[in-house]
Coordinates of C-alpha atoms in Angstrom, one line a residue:
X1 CA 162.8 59.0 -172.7
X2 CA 162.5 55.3 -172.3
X3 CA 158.5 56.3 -172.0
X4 CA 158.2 57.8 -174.9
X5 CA 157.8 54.5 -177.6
X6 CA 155.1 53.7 -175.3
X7 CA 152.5 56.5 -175.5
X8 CA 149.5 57.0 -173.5
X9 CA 150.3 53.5 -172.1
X10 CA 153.8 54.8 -170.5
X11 CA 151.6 57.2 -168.4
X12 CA 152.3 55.2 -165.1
X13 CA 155.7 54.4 -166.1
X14 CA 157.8 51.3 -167.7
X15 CA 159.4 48.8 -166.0
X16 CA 162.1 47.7 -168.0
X17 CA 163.4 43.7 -167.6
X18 CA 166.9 43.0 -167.6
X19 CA 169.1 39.7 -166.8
X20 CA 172.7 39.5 -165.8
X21 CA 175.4 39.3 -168.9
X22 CA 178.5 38.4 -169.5
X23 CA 181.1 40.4 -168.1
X24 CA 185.3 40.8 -169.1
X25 CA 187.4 38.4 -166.9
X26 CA 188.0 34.6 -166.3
X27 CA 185.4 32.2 -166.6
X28 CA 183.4 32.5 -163.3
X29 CA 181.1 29.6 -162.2
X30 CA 178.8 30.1 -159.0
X31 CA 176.9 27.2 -157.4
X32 CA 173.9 28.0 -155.5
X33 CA 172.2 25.2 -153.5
X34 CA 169.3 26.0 -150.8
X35 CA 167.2 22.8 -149.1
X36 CA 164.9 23.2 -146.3
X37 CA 161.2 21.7 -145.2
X38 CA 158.1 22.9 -144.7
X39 CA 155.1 21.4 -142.6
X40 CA 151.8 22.2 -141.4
X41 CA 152.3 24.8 -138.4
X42 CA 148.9 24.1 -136.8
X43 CA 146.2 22.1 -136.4
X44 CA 142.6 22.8 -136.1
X45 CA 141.5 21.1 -132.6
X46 CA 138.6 18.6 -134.2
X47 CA 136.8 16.1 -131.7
X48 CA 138.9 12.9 -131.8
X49 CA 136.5 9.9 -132.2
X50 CA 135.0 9.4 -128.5
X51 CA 133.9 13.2 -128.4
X52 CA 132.5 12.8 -131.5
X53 CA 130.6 10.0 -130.7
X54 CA 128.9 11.1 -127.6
X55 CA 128.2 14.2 -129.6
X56 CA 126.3 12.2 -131.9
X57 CA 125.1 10.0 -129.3
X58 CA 123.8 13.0 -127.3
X59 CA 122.5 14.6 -130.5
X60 CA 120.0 11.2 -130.9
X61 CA 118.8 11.5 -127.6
X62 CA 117.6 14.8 -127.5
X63 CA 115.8 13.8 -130.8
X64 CA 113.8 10.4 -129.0
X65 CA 116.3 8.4 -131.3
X66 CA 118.1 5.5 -130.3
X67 CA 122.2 5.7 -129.9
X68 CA 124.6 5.7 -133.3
X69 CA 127.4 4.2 -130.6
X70 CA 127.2 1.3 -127.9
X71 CA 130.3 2.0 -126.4
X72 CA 132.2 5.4 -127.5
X73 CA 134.7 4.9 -125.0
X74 CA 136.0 1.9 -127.5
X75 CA 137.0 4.4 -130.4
X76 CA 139.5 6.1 -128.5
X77 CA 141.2 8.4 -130.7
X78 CA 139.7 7.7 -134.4
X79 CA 141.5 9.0 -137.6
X80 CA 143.2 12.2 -137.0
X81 CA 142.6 13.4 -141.0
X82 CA 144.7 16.4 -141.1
X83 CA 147.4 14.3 -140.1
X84 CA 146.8 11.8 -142.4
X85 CA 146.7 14.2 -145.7
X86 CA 149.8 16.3 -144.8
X87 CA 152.9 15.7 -144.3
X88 CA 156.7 17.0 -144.1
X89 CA 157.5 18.7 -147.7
X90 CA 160.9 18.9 -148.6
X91 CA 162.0 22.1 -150.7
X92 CA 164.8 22.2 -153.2
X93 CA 166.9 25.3 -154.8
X94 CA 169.3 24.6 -157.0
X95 CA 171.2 27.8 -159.6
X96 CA 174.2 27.3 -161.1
X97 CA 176.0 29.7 -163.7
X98 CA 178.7 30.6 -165.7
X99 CA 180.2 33.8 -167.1
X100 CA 183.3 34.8 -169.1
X101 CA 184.2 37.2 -171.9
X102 CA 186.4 39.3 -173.0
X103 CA 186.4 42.8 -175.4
X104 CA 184.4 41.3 -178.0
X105 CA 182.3 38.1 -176.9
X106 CA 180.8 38.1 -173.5
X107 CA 178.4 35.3 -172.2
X108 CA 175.9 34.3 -169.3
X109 CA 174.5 31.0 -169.1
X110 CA 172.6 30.2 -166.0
X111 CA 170.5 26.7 -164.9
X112 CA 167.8 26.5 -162.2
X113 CA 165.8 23.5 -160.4
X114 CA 163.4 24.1 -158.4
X115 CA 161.0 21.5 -156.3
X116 CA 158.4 22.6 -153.3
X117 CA 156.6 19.3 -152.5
X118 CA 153.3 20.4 -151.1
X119 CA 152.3 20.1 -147.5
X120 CA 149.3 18.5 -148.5
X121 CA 149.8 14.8 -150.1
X122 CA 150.4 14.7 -153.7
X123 CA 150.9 18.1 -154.5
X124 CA 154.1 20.6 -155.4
X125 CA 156.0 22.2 -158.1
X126 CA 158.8 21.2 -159.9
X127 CA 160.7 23.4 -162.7
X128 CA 163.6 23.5 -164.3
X129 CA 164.8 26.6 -166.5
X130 CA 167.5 27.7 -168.5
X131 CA 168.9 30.9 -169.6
X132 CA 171.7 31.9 -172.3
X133 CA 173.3 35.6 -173.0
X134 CA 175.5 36.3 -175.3
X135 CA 176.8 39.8 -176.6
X136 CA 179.1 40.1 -179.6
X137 CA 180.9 43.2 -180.2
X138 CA 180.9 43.0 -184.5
X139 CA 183.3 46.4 -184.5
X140 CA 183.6 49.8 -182.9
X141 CA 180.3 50.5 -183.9
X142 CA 177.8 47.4 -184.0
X143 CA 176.8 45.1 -181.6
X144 CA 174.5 42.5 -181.4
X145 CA 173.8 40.0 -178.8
X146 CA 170.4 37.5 -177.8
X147 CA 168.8 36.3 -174.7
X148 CA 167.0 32.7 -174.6
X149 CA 165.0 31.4 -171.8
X150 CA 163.8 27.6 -171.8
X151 CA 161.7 26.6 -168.5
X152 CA 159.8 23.7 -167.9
X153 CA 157.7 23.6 -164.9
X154 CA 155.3 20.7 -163.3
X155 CA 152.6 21.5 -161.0
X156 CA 150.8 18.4 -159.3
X157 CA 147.4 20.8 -157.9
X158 CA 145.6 19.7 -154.5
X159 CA 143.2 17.2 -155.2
X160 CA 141.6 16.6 -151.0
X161 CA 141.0 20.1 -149.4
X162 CA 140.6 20.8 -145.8
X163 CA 137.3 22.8 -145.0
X164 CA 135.1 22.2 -148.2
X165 CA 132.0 19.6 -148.2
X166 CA 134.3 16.4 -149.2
X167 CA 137.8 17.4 -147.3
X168 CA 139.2 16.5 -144.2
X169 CA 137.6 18.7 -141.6
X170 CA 134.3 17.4 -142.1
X171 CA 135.1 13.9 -141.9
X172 CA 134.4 11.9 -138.8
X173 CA 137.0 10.3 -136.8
X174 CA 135.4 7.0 -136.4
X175 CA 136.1 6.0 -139.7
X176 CA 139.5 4.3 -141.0
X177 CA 141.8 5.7 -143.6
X178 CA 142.1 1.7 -145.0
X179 CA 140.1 -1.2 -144.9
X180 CA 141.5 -4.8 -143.3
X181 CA 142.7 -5.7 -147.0
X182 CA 144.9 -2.6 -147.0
X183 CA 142.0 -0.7 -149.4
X184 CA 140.7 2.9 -148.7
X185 CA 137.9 2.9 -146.5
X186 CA 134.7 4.2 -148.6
X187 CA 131.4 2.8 -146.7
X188 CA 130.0 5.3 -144.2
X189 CA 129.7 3.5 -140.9
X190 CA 126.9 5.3 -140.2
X191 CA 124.6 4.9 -142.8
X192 CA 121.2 6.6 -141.2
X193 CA 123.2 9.7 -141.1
X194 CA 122.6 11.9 -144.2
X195 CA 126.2 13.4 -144.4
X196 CA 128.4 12.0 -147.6
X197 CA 131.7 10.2 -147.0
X198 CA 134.5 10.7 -149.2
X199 CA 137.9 9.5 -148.0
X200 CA 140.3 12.6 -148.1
X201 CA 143.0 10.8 -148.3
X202 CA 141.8 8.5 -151.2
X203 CA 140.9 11.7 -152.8
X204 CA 144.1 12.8 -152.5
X205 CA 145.8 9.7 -153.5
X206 CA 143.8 8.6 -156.4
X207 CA 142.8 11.3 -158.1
X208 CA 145.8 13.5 -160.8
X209 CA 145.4 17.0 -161.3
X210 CA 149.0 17.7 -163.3
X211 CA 149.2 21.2 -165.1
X212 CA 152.4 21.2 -167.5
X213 CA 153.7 24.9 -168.8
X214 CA 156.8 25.1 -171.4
X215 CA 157.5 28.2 -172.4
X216 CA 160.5 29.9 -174.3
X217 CA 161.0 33.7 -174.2
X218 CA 163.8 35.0 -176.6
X219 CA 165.2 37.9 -178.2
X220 CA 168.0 39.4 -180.4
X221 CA 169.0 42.4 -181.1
X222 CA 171.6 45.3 -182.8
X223 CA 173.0 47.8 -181.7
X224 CA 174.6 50.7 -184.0
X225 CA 176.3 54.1 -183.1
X226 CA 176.9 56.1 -186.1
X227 CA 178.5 58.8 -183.8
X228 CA 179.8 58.8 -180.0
X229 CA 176.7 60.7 -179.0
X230 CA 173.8 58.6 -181.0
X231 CA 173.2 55.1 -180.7
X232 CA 170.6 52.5 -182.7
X233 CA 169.2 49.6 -181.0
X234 CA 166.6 47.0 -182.9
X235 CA 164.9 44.5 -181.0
X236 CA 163.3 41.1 -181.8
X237 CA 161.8 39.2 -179.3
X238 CA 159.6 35.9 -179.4

């Protein structure tokens, strides 16, 4: 029966929302808290700066080209630049509620935060909510009650990638994340090579990609029963 107001579209069945209420009893509260971290599990293995320089060196030769590199042995390690554009994320949960009522006036009211930093710099989610029930027993026979929900919720989008053109993988370890002056790094040091530079982690430094969502979903309704075995119900919802 719960189908039927839905027609054709009910074929596959209806999936029918519902949030806790209030329930008869003292005021409950419940505090819910949950923290934890997340980080980057593994890395790709990337040449550090010496490979990579031989590699190029090597590459030149083969091609009657004089070296890129004097002395590769010098660069030891280089820029390792998935380390440099992750990090350790932090990750927040917080829910607390509250519910009382008794034989005529029962409510819920519920508050969520929520924060996931991103494992890669500069990115996450962060959103906070709020929901309110109430149900109001008019007599015997009516019964209205309403269900608001407020959320706000932040997301700071990836602005360096990994494995595309411009991100991390494909930029070579012989090049510093900052210049002397404590600026990003942005000249390519090899400058007869035809492969851009961009600095991943200036990318994902300097450039903003915020999305903001605020949304509120409500609705009221009444409930009637004429008789024991029939019972009206109107909904509003916005």
């Amino acid at each position: 029966s719960a189908t039927a107001i839905y027609g054709s579209r009910g074929g596959n069945g209806v999936i029918l929302i519902t949030t806790k209420r209030g329930t008869e009893g003292k005021a409950r509260v419940n505090i819910n808290l949950q923290q934890g971290q997340q980080w980057l599990p593994r890395k790709i293995d990337m040449l550090n700066a010496t490979e990579y320089a031989e590699m190029l060196n090597e590459s030149q030769t083969l091609r009657n080209l004089p070296p890129i590199f004097n002395d590769p042995k010098s660069l030891g390690e280089g820029t390792d630049w998935q380390e440099e554009i992750t990090r350790t994320a932090p990750v927040t949960d917080l829910n607390i509620s509250l519910n009382k009522g008794n034989d005529d006036i029962k409510f819920y009211l519920s508050a969520n935060y929520f924060n996931q930093r991103g494992i890669i710099i500069n990115s996450g989610v962060e959103r906070y909510q709020f929901r309110a029930n109430f149900d109001t027993k008019l007599n015997d026979r009516i019964k209205v009650g309403s269900s608001i929900n407020l959320s706000n919720i932040n997301f700071d989008n990836n602005t360096v990638r990994l494995a595309e053109r411009d991100g991390a993988l494909m930029a070579a370890p012989t090049m510093p994340v900052y210049n002397p002056d404590g600026s990003f790094y942005s000249k390519h040091p090899h400058p007869n090579l035809p492969a851009p530079f961009n600095n991943p982690v200036a990318l994902g430094t300097l450039n903003s990609n915020i999305t903001n969502n605020n949304s509120l979903i409500g609705n009221v309704f009444l409930e009637y029963a004429p008789f024991s075995w029939m019972t009206f119900k109107s909904n509003f919802g916005l």
